[in-house]
């Protein structure tokens, strides 16, 4: 235990040591993770890549505290979360994790504000004024002012994903976990989402995304390659692609409409 | 832990998004609660009007009827037409009672029948009450104009009659009835007075559609009988009504020469017993209604459970999202439980509203008197809450136990 702690410096948000996970599908055992070591420091922007079946979803679920490892230790902000019960995990998810999904996963009957508010409903402390301020801050961060009362069905894909990011941000989590956040978006909108992530990262947010597109992964500062339940390669990106720059070179959707 | 107000809001939101389904689900509860509250309002109304008419007559009334109503075979024999004791009571019994009783103000015989009453070419069917001069005070007949028949009318079998307001309206119209001669079953009677209107009784019968004549005249000139249908006696006070009843029984047994061990050929009832009988009828009514209510609420509850299970499956992904952002199992449990309770209470409230409307309509447009009281409303609301909780807990537990990873992946 102590060794593990010492090996990671103080600004370490995620510290995973020897984590493994085996699923039982009837009589067949599927080994999803076979002893993964991973450290993510505060303020890092990391991408996890790997083919399907490589265990990246399982790793995301464990990092997101939706699941616990069979073996190994997972320290989230120096708290051991590998053996917590359902309620404790829910509380950790509420306070320390912000999820962004490929399919947005917004509540269809609720408007943008209500969707962003969702984590606050399940949080003890935030009430009244504080709550409103947090929602407004999140909305500003994803530049969605004016769309507060719109329901997901009245928003474009990019706007929906921005609502989802605002929801992930609202409780000021330790880390944002994005699972294929651009997977359902066209390339321009995908770049816009990456631009928001980069801005948030520049402001100090720790972000971890799972993707299978190298173009997207190259926006981050470190890529972790996963295969057969093990990390087999890590790559430091010295000069990450700037989404803002990319957007300047790409034809804007509005221009196309105006021009055509 | 999610705030309660929050989960009520979510519940209303989710029900509002599927209004027709929510309404159809509630229908079971609406009908159940509505039927029960409406029936109970009718029951209470009937009870109140019976009680008030009992109090109108006065609670020191003793009623003696021929035949032993406490013996079961009596009813059976009566069905076969062997009404062996129907002539058990006579005017002589009334005289004996009046002479010997200490605890009585008085007693009056009665023959009740219905006859055709006519004046010139107009006729109508009316109740005929035949009694003696004591009836004025004991039956509570209030003379409006003219006079009541007196002892000599009774003794001489005079052909005199008093008429109620409905009869006057039907056969006299604007003509002054006193002094006119009417025909009752073809016999001539001179009208000597009119009776103050009494309105309808608890069974909806018009009490003013009646004429009253001396009992001796009825026995000898109309029906050719020497017995009476019943004897009404009045105890001196309300407190000694039971002693008075026993006294009447004792006097009649002696007058009828009944040996010890031989059963009565008459039945003595008093108002307290009538009220008791009324209570028994009300209890039976209540039990019947409660059983119907129970079945209706059970069916309604199963409907709620069914729709909640569907709802949990449909909203698996929503549950996954909520859990991912930090909802605990008990938050999800509370959310779905609140939804089923909101469903059942809303159904209950709509059912009560429905019953109130029905009861007001019945009160206004039919002869039924209804009475909406707080008790059935509170009962209905608490029962629908319990139904919501009971049938909502299983679906809510299923929702709470969902694994967030699988729920998020659910299509």
XYZ file of C-alpha atoms in Angstrom:
671
model
C 0.000 0.000 0.000
C 2.593 2.505 1.125
C 4.822 1.668 -1.758
C 2.021 2.309 -4.157
C 1.295 5.659 -2.625
C 4.923 6.658 -2.669
C 5.376 5.728 -6.280
C 2.800 8.327 -7.258
C 3.488 11.949 -6.615
C 1.057 14.116 -4.660
C -0.768 15.472 -7.679
C -1.833 12.010 -8.779
C -5.620 11.722 -9.343
C -5.859 8.133 -10.514
C -3.521 5.446 -9.307
C -4.340 1.948 -10.485
C -2.127 -0.983 -9.565
C -2.526 -4.558 -10.757
C -6.211 -4.248 -11.491
C -7.889 -7.304 -12.994
C -11.469 -8.170 -13.845
C -13.011 -11.436 -14.952
C -16.584 -11.768 -16.206
C -18.475 -15.010 -16.027
C -20.792 -15.537 -18.945
C -22.515 -18.760 -17.986
C -19.701 -21.329 -17.722
C -17.238 -19.307 -19.780
C -14.906 -16.908 -18.026
C -13.928 -13.807 -19.944
C -10.793 -12.069 -18.727
C -11.341 -8.363 -19.359
C -8.348 -6.937 -17.491
C -5.258 -8.873 -16.443
C -3.332 -6.592 -14.119
C -3.391 -3.017 -15.371
C -1.150 -0.328 -13.863
C -2.129 3.237 -14.692
C -1.453 6.632 -13.162
C -3.057 9.861 -14.238
C -1.842 13.139 -12.780
C -3.957 16.157 -12.062
C -4.533 18.324 -15.123
C -3.644 15.614 -17.614
C -5.547 14.971 -20.851
C -5.264 11.274 -21.627
C -6.725 9.050 -24.343
C -7.218 5.311 -24.056
C -7.199 3.447 -27.355
C -7.667 -0.167 -28.180
C -9.659 -2.551 -30.342
C -12.984 -3.862 -29.125
C -12.482 -6.569 -26.557
C -9.262 -4.980 -25.362
C -10.853 -4.211 -21.992
C -11.084 -0.460 -22.394
C -14.788 -0.343 -21.515
C -14.151 -2.412 -18.399
C -11.286 -0.122 -17.446
C -13.518 2.920 -17.964
C -16.256 1.370 -15.827
C -13.785 0.705 -13.042
C -12.232 4.179 -13.271
C -15.777 5.632 -13.338
C -16.662 3.691 -10.180
C -19.510 1.933 -11.959
C -17.755 -1.354 -11.224
C -15.093 -2.594 -8.856
C -11.997 -4.646 -9.739
C -11.656 -8.329 -8.743
C -8.050 -7.761 -7.779
C -5.709 -4.826 -7.479
C -5.916 -1.397 -5.973
C -7.582 1.712 -7.340
C -6.842 4.979 -5.558
C -8.965 7.933 -6.647
C -7.539 11.125 -5.152
C -5.726 8.914 -2.617
C -8.979 7.192 -1.566
C -9.127 3.454 -2.040
C -12.338 2.848 -3.975
C -11.717 -0.772 -4.946
C -13.856 -2.236 -2.208
C -16.683 0.228 -1.696
C -20.341 -0.763 -1.687
C -23.020 0.455 -4.110
C -23.990 3.498 -2.063
C -20.445 4.638 -1.487
C -19.656 4.199 -5.166
C -22.728 6.281 -6.059
C -21.496 9.052 -3.825
C -18.006 8.956 -5.390
C -19.532 9.066 -8.887
C -21.623 12.032 -7.835
C -18.761 14.060 -6.406
C -15.647 13.024 -8.289
C -16.611 11.681 -11.706
C -18.192 13.408 -14.666
C -19.369 11.104 -17.445
C -19.693 11.950 -21.121
C -21.091 9.193 -23.317
C -21.042 8.444 -27.032
C -24.849 8.447 -27.142
C -25.113 11.581 -24.939
C -27.453 9.820 -22.484
C -29.588 12.830 -21.692
C -33.047 12.554 -20.153
C -35.354 13.113 -23.105
C -38.233 14.568 -21.084
C -36.062 17.142 -19.325
C -34.717 20.362 -20.807
C -31.049 21.385 -20.941
C -31.086 23.025 -17.513
C -32.766 20.061 -15.872
C -30.312 17.655 -17.464
C -27.352 19.687 -16.253
C -28.901 19.894 -12.799
C -29.237 16.112 -12.482
C -26.043 15.386 -10.473
C -26.931 18.220 -8.074
C -30.272 16.540 -7.271
C -28.386 13.598 -5.854
C -25.852 15.691 -4.000
C -26.380 16.668 -0.385
C -24.837 20.054 -0.069
C -25.782 22.115 -3.099
C -29.018 23.982 -2.726
C -30.643 27.189 -3.866
C -28.351 29.957 -5.091
C -25.237 27.841 -5.166
C -27.063 25.408 -7.404
C -28.079 28.067 -9.906
C -24.563 29.508 -10.032
C -23.088 26.085 -10.728
C -25.525 25.442 -13.567
C -24.837 28.859 -15.111
C -21.077 28.290 -14.906
C -21.398 24.924 -16.616
C -23.616 26.375 -19.330
C -21.086 29.129 -19.971
C -18.217 26.657 -20.129
C -19.875 24.793 -23.019
C -21.254 28.002 -24.611
C -24.920 26.994 -24.517
C -26.492 30.213 -23.315
C -29.940 30.704 -24.803
C -30.643 26.978 -25.064
C -31.554 26.423 -21.409
C -35.193 25.494 -21.967
C -34.669 23.282 -24.990
C -35.164 19.563 -24.731
C -32.598 17.156 -26.207
C -34.892 16.484 -29.188
C -34.747 20.204 -30.028
C -30.935 20.300 -29.988
C -28.329 19.227 -32.538
C -25.925 16.380 -31.770
C -23.130 18.772 -30.901
C -25.394 20.773 -28.614
C -26.564 17.593 -26.917
C -22.991 16.541 -26.286
C -22.281 19.995 -24.873
C -25.239 19.624 -22.493
C -23.739 16.288 -21.465
C -20.349 17.917 -20.853
C -22.015 20.671 -18.820
C -23.733 17.963 -16.760
C -20.376 16.250 -16.218
C -18.844 19.549 -15.094
C -21.572 20.778 -12.783
C -20.397 19.111 -9.574
C -16.766 20.104 -10.235
C -15.494 16.499 -10.426
C -11.905 15.330 -10.031
C -11.959 13.798 -13.499
C -14.107 13.823 -16.625
C -14.485 10.439 -18.303
C -15.572 10.588 -21.935
C -16.437 7.356 -23.699
C -16.197 7.897 -27.488
C -17.529 11.463 -27.090
C -17.256 12.205 -30.827
C -18.398 8.790 -32.030
C -21.881 9.938 -33.006
C -20.849 13.323 -34.412
C -19.601 14.553 -37.788
C -15.983 15.624 -37.966
C -16.582 19.375 -37.618
C -18.844 18.946 -34.606
C -16.375 16.414 -33.214
C -13.615 19.004 -33.473
C -15.819 21.508 -31.663
C -16.354 19.055 -28.822
C -12.598 18.405 -28.683
C -12.038 22.170 -28.590
C -14.229 22.373 -25.493
C -12.320 19.522 -23.867
C -9.030 21.251 -24.639
C -10.295 24.510 -23.146
C -11.429 22.706 -20.006
C -8.058 20.956 -19.820
C -6.283 24.288 -20.178
C -8.307 25.508 -17.217
C -6.907 22.584 -15.245
C -9.512 19.840 -15.652
C -8.290 16.277 -15.725
C -9.864 14.487 -18.703
C -9.742 10.874 -19.813
C -11.287 9.876 -23.118
C -11.753 6.494 -24.726
C -11.657 6.516 -28.492
C -10.715 4.351 -31.408
C -9.937 7.303 -33.691
C -6.269 8.240 -33.680
C -7.169 11.718 -35.013
C -9.166 12.342 -31.901
C -6.603 10.774 -29.579
C -3.929 13.084 -30.987
C -5.686 16.031 -29.347
C -4.561 14.711 -25.952
C -1.148 14.770 -24.347
C -0.804 11.038 -23.744
C -2.232 7.982 -25.472
C -2.494 4.651 -23.675
C -2.880 1.605 -25.908
C -4.767 -1.319 -24.438
C -4.779 -4.846 -25.862
C -6.093 -8.107 -24.426
C -6.620 -6.585 -21.022
C -3.158 -5.135 -20.700
C -1.501 -1.796 -21.425
C 1.024 -2.596 -24.123
C 2.134 0.872 -25.208
C 2.094 4.466 -24.030
C 2.752 7.441 -26.225
C 3.452 10.991 -25.104
C 2.158 13.566 -27.575
C 4.559 16.442 -27.434
C 2.471 18.710 -29.599
C -1.212 17.799 -29.376
C -3.432 18.803 -32.286
C -5.242 22.037 -31.487
C -8.935 21.690 -32.219
C -9.265 25.468 -32.623
C -6.611 25.445 -35.359
C -8.244 22.431 -37.035
C -11.600 24.173 -37.076
C -10.112 27.157 -38.943
C -8.981 24.883 -41.768
C -12.288 23.003 -41.923
C -15.253 24.281 -43.929
C -17.921 25.349 -41.479
C -21.340 23.867 -41.808
C -22.900 27.328 -41.826
C -20.564 28.424 -44.653
C -21.564 25.421 -46.691
C -25.217 26.272 -46.259
C -24.628 29.938 -47.072
C -22.410 29.178 -50.054
C -24.456 26.333 -51.500
C -30.456 11.395 -0.551
C -32.758 12.984 -3.060
C -35.268 15.425 -1.603
C -38.847 14.203 -1.418
C -40.218 17.239 -3.254
C -37.806 16.468 -6.062
C -39.079 12.934 -6.485
C -42.704 14.099 -6.435
C -41.821 16.544 -9.205
C -40.125 13.804 -11.212
C -43.136 11.544 -10.668
C -45.584 14.136 -11.991
C -43.293 14.861 -14.936
C -43.101 11.238 -15.919
C -46.843 10.699 -15.509
C -47.590 13.852 -17.496
C -45.471 12.560 -20.351
C -47.855 9.639 -20.747
C -51.211 11.055 -19.740
C -53.526 8.524 -21.346
C -51.627 5.588 -19.915
C -51.543 7.171 -16.478
C -55.282 7.836 -16.638
C -56.145 4.315 -17.760
C -53.982 2.924 -14.980
C -55.720 5.123 -12.452
C -59.161 4.152 -13.744
C -59.268 1.054 -11.557
C -58.607 3.138 -8.474
C -60.962 5.906 -9.643
C -63.843 3.472 -10.107
C -63.123 1.620 -6.875
C -62.779 4.697 -4.715
C -65.590 6.509 -6.522
C -68.015 3.619 -6.080
C -67.200 3.193 -2.422
C -67.404 6.867 -1.507
C -70.632 7.288 -3.495
C -72.214 4.187 -1.954
C -71.162 5.254 1.503
C -72.655 8.695 0.968
C -75.927 7.033 -0.016
C -75.708 4.750 3.015
C -74.976 7.600 5.382
C -77.737 9.671 3.808
C -80.267 6.874 4.269
C -79.107 6.286 7.823
C -79.365 9.959 8.660
C -82.849 10.322 7.218
C -84.064 7.151 8.951
C -82.579 8.318 12.229
C -84.097 11.753 11.873
C -87.513 10.303 11.081
C -87.154 7.966 14.044
C -86.426 11.014 16.152
C -89.386 12.773 14.532
C -91.745 10.098 15.769
C -90.104 10.257 19.149
C -87.777 7.716 20.642
C -90.341 6.442 23.146
C -92.438 4.545 20.619
C -93.271 0.874 21.094
C -94.586 -1.070 18.123
C -96.505 -4.324 18.527
C -97.084 -6.445 15.440
C -98.931 -9.764 15.150
C -96.962 -12.971 14.773
C -93.669 -13.937 16.332
C -90.946 -12.390 14.205
C -88.242 -13.916 16.355
C -89.214 -17.411 15.254
C -87.759 -18.346 11.941
C -90.420 -20.763 10.769
C -92.890 -17.936 11.024
C -91.358 -16.307 7.987
C -91.421 -19.609 6.166
C -95.081 -20.246 6.991
C -95.904 -16.731 5.983
C -94.331 -17.478 2.651
C -96.678 -20.443 2.266
C -99.593 -18.181 3.064
C -100.215 -19.694 6.474
C -100.258 -16.395 8.286
C -101.723 -18.041 11.355
C -101.254 -15.188 13.824
C -102.200 -12.252 11.658
C -105.457 -11.808 13.621
C -103.667 -11.999 16.981
C -104.061 -8.309 17.855
C -107.421 -6.663 18.409
C -108.874 -3.401 19.638
C -109.545 -5.179 22.943
C -105.786 -5.669 23.369
C -105.367 -1.893 23.025
C -107.995 -1.355 25.701
C -106.328 -3.822 28.083
C -102.954 -2.200 27.542
C -104.336 1.265 28.141
C -106.093 0.101 31.290
C -103.257 -1.875 32.909
C -100.013 -0.252 31.835
C -98.157 1.998 34.235
C -95.289 3.091 32.016
C -97.368 4.163 29.041
C -98.845 7.467 27.952
C -101.242 5.681 25.693
C -101.687 3.171 22.898
C -103.375 3.202 19.511
C -104.280 0.426 17.056
C -103.643 0.755 13.347
C -104.751 -0.809 10.098
C -102.731 0.187 7.073
C -104.005 -0.284 3.563
C -104.127 1.346 0.189
C -107.380 2.222 -1.495
C -108.911 4.206 -4.315
C -110.080 7.566 -3.010
C -112.412 9.595 -5.196
C -114.301 12.877 -5.205
C -116.897 13.378 -7.940
C -115.180 12.160 -11.108
C -111.596 12.394 -9.835
C -109.857 9.520 -8.098
C -106.454 8.554 -6.824
C -104.753 5.699 -5.014
C -103.807 6.646 -1.467
C -102.703 5.054 1.802
C -105.466 4.553 4.324
C -104.413 4.812 7.989
C -107.129 3.627 10.322
C -106.736 4.245 14.055
C -108.511 5.630 17.103
C -108.660 9.084 18.695
C -105.326 8.535 20.481
C -103.535 8.492 17.122
C -103.559 12.265 16.964
C -100.921 12.426 19.695
C -99.267 9.024 19.325
C -98.894 8.958 15.516
C -98.012 12.596 15.499
C -100.788 13.599 13.124
C -100.963 17.379 13.109
C -104.370 18.678 12.097
C -104.125 21.667 9.798
C -107.801 22.590 9.401
C -110.922 21.098 10.924
C -110.684 18.431 13.668
C -109.442 14.896 14.328
C -111.995 12.098 14.826
C -112.950 11.731 18.495
C -113.922 8.855 20.778
C -117.550 8.950 19.752
C -116.647 8.806 16.034
C -114.682 5.659 16.839
C -117.420 4.219 18.996
C -120.178 4.935 16.435
C -118.158 3.822 13.393
C -118.703 7.240 11.820
C -117.887 7.639 8.160
C -115.483 10.530 8.679
C -111.990 11.079 7.249
C -109.024 13.438 7.319
C -107.042 13.905 4.096
C -103.368 14.630 3.382
C -102.132 17.399 1.124
C -101.301 15.221 -1.887
C -104.790 13.725 -1.925
C -106.257 17.221 -1.708
C -104.138 18.356 -4.639
C -105.116 15.348 -6.721
C -108.850 15.180 -6.248
C -109.912 18.583 -4.924
C -107.532 21.006 -6.553
C -108.613 24.436 -5.339
C -111.903 23.260 -3.835
C -112.185 23.505 -0.017
C -112.220 19.819 1.090
C -113.783 20.072 4.576
C -117.448 19.017 4.614
C -117.219 17.334 1.197
C -118.043 13.684 0.759
C -115.432 11.366 -0.772
C -115.565 7.678 -1.604
C -113.049 5.261 -0.138
C -113.384 1.854 -1.786
C -116.870 2.932 -2.804
C -118.075 3.933 0.681
C -118.966 7.548 1.475
C -116.920 9.471 4.024
C -117.343 13.063 5.181
C -114.132 15.070 5.417
C -113.778 16.627 8.837
C -110.208 17.866 8.637
C -106.875 18.108 6.782
C -103.443 16.931 7.940
C -100.300 19.039 7.914
C -97.847 18.023 5.197
C -95.108 15.619 6.401
C -93.118 15.209 3.196
C -91.570 11.932 2.044
C -90.282 9.281 4.426
C -86.865 7.640 4.278
C -88.044 5.135 1.663
C -89.235 7.882 -0.633
C -92.927 7.316 0.077
C -95.119 10.379 -0.005
C -96.593 10.539 3.503
C -99.118 13.135 2.425
C -100.743 10.817 -0.086
C -102.949 9.472 2.666
C -106.359 9.555 4.361
C -107.075 8.567 7.945
C -110.328 7.145 9.273
C -111.608 5.669 12.539
C -110.438 2.078 12.972
C -113.849 0.689 13.834
C -115.248 2.084 10.582
C -112.372 0.476 8.673
C -112.870 -2.898 10.366
C -116.638 -3.098 10.052
C -117.517 -1.123 6.947
C -114.435 -1.403 4.680
C -112.535 -4.631 5.344
C -114.838 -6.815 7.410
C -112.180 -7.873 9.916
C -111.935 -7.801 13.708
C -108.153 -7.612 14.081
C -105.640 -4.768 13.676
C -102.281 -4.602 11.806
C -100.337 -3.164 14.686
C -100.499 -1.376 17.998
C -98.425 1.691 18.690
C -97.764 2.595 22.318
C -95.845 5.410 23.876
C -93.808 5.058 27.052
C -93.982 7.851 29.599
C -90.302 8.715 29.168
C -87.455 7.703 26.858
C -85.602 6.075 29.740
C -88.198 3.528 30.749
C -88.881 2.333 27.212
C -87.472 -1.133 27.942
C -89.616 -1.536 31.078
C -92.613 -0.311 29.125
C -91.910 -2.838 26.337
C -91.710 -5.651 28.878
C -94.903 -4.466 30.464
C -96.751 -4.499 27.129
C -95.473 -8.017 26.499
C -96.605 -9.171 29.943
C -100.086 -7.662 29.548
C -100.561 -9.131 26.083
C -99.392 -12.635 27.165
C -101.955 -12.514 29.946
C -104.697 -11.197 27.641
C -103.886 -13.939 25.067
C -103.860 -16.639 27.788
C -100.352 -17.782 26.937
C -98.881 -20.316 29.357
C -95.253 -20.015 30.499
C -93.044 -21.632 27.884
C -95.516 -20.946 25.120
C -94.127 -18.494 22.596
C -95.644 -15.081 21.874
C -98.107 -14.697 19.023
C -96.984 -11.086 18.651
C -93.745 -9.103 18.518
C -92.880 -6.067 20.600
C -90.314 -3.675 19.170
C -89.233 -0.275 20.345
C -87.272 2.545 18.759
C -83.985 1.567 20.372
C -84.340 -1.878 18.858
C -85.191 -0.334 15.505
C -82.076 1.777 15.725
C -80.133 -1.391 16.557
C -81.614 -3.148 13.539
C -80.680 -0.129 11.492
C -77.129 -0.420 12.840
C -77.014 -4.071 11.797
C -78.250 -3.223 8.311
C -75.652 -0.463 8.095
C -72.948 -2.906 9.171
C -73.941 -5.421 6.509
C -73.971 -2.588 3.993
C -70.527 -1.456 5.125
C -69.074 -4.959 4.939
C -70.487 -5.459 1.439
C -69.123 -2.128 0.273
C -65.755 -2.799 1.869
C -65.481 -6.138 0.056
C -66.302 -4.505 -3.266
C -63.826 -1.763 -2.462
C -61.176 -4.299 -1.561
C -61.619 -6.127 -4.856
C -61.680 -2.898 -6.868
C -58.557 -1.589 -5.165
C -56.823 -4.951 -5.609
C -57.559 -4.883 -9.334
C -56.494 -1.236 -9.492
C -53.328 -2.057 -7.595
C -52.434 -4.886 -9.963
C -52.917 -2.435 -12.826
C -50.524 -0.015 -11.168
C -47.951 -2.733 -10.550
C -48.208 -3.875 -14.148
C -47.722 -0.403 -15.580
C -44.890 0.359 -13.145
C -43.057 -2.796 -14.265
C -43.461 -1.685 -17.877
C -42.272 1.771 -16.904
C -39.153 0.423 -15.181
C -38.230 -1.588 -18.274
C -38.876 1.358 -20.589
C -36.791 3.660 -18.465
C -33.880 1.305 -17.841
C -31.555 3.747 -19.581
C -32.836 6.671 -17.533
C -32.147 4.648 -14.404
C -28.622 3.967 -15.713
C -28.037 7.683 -16.339
C -29.317 8.634 -12.905
C -27.113 6.022 -11.263
C -24.080 7.135 -13.296
C -24.423 10.699 -12.018
C -24.714 9.541 -8.435
C -28.238 8.311 -7.674
C -28.166 5.719 -4.921
C -30.356 2.601 -4.934
C -32.708 4.176 -2.424
C -33.014 7.313 -4.579
C -34.251 5.193 -7.480
C -36.485 3.198 -5.121
C -38.006 6.392 -3.752
C -38.511 7.815 -7.235
C -40.499 4.841 -8.511
C -42.361 4.335 -5.270
C -43.355 8.000 -5.293
C -44.560 7.579 -8.842
C -46.832 4.659 -7.994
C -48.164 6.412 -4.887
C -48.776 9.620 -6.849
C -50.610 7.473 -9.398
C -52.811 5.818 -6.788
C -53.475 8.982 -4.741
C -54.334 10.963 -7.870
C -56.688 8.130 -8.773
C -58.147 8.290 -5.276
C -58.673 12.042 -5.446
C -60.336 11.752 -8.858
C -62.507 8.941 -7.514
C -63.593 11.097 -4.588
C -64.359 14.024 -6.894
C -66.398 11.656 -9.067
C -68.291 10.367 -6.012
C -69.014 13.880 -4.757
C -70.460 14.852 -8.136
C -72.560 11.662 -8.293
C -73.788 12.245 -4.761
C -74.784 15.840 -5.467
C -76.635 14.754 -8.617
C -78.443 11.966 -6.727
C -79.382 14.344 -3.972
C -80.802 16.891 -6.334
C -82.515 14.793 -8.964
C -83.609 11.612 -7.195
C -85.436 10.725 -3.993
C -82.183 9.451 -2.471
C -80.660 11.541 0.264
C -76.866 11.380 0.257
C -74.394 12.628 2.780
C -70.703 13.188 2.072
C -68.701 12.834 5.260
C -64.997 13.099 5.948
C -64.584 9.493 7.071
C -64.980 7.702 3.713
C -62.783 10.323 2.060
C -59.963 9.839 4.530
C -60.461 6.088 4.320
C -60.331 6.154 0.522
C -57.204 8.304 0.482
C -55.357 6.178 2.988
C -56.343 2.995 1.186
C -55.171 4.290 -2.148
C -51.875 5.338 -0.570
C -51.439 1.847 0.845
C -52.296 0.321 -2.538
C -49.712 2.549 -4.218
C -47.054 1.575 -1.697
C -47.893 -2.125 -1.691
C -48.057 -2.587 -5.455
C -45.295 -0.085 -6.150
C -42.620 -1.584 -3.934
C -41.761 -4.545 -6.153
C -41.309 -2.564 -9.407
C -39.375 0.095 -7.470
C -37.075 -2.537 -6.015
C -36.459 -3.959 -9.487
C -35.525 -0.463 -10.663
C -33.262 0.179 -7.685
C -31.380 -3.087 -8.139
C -30.516 -2.510 -11.804
C -26.826 -2.660 -12.558
C -25.811 0.804 -13.858
C -23.471 -0.544 -16.537
C -26.103 -2.833 -18.026
C -28.775 -0.154 -17.641
C -26.659 2.353 -19.582
C -26.142 -0.160 -22.362
C -29.871 -1.010 -22.585
C -31.463 -0.205 -25.937
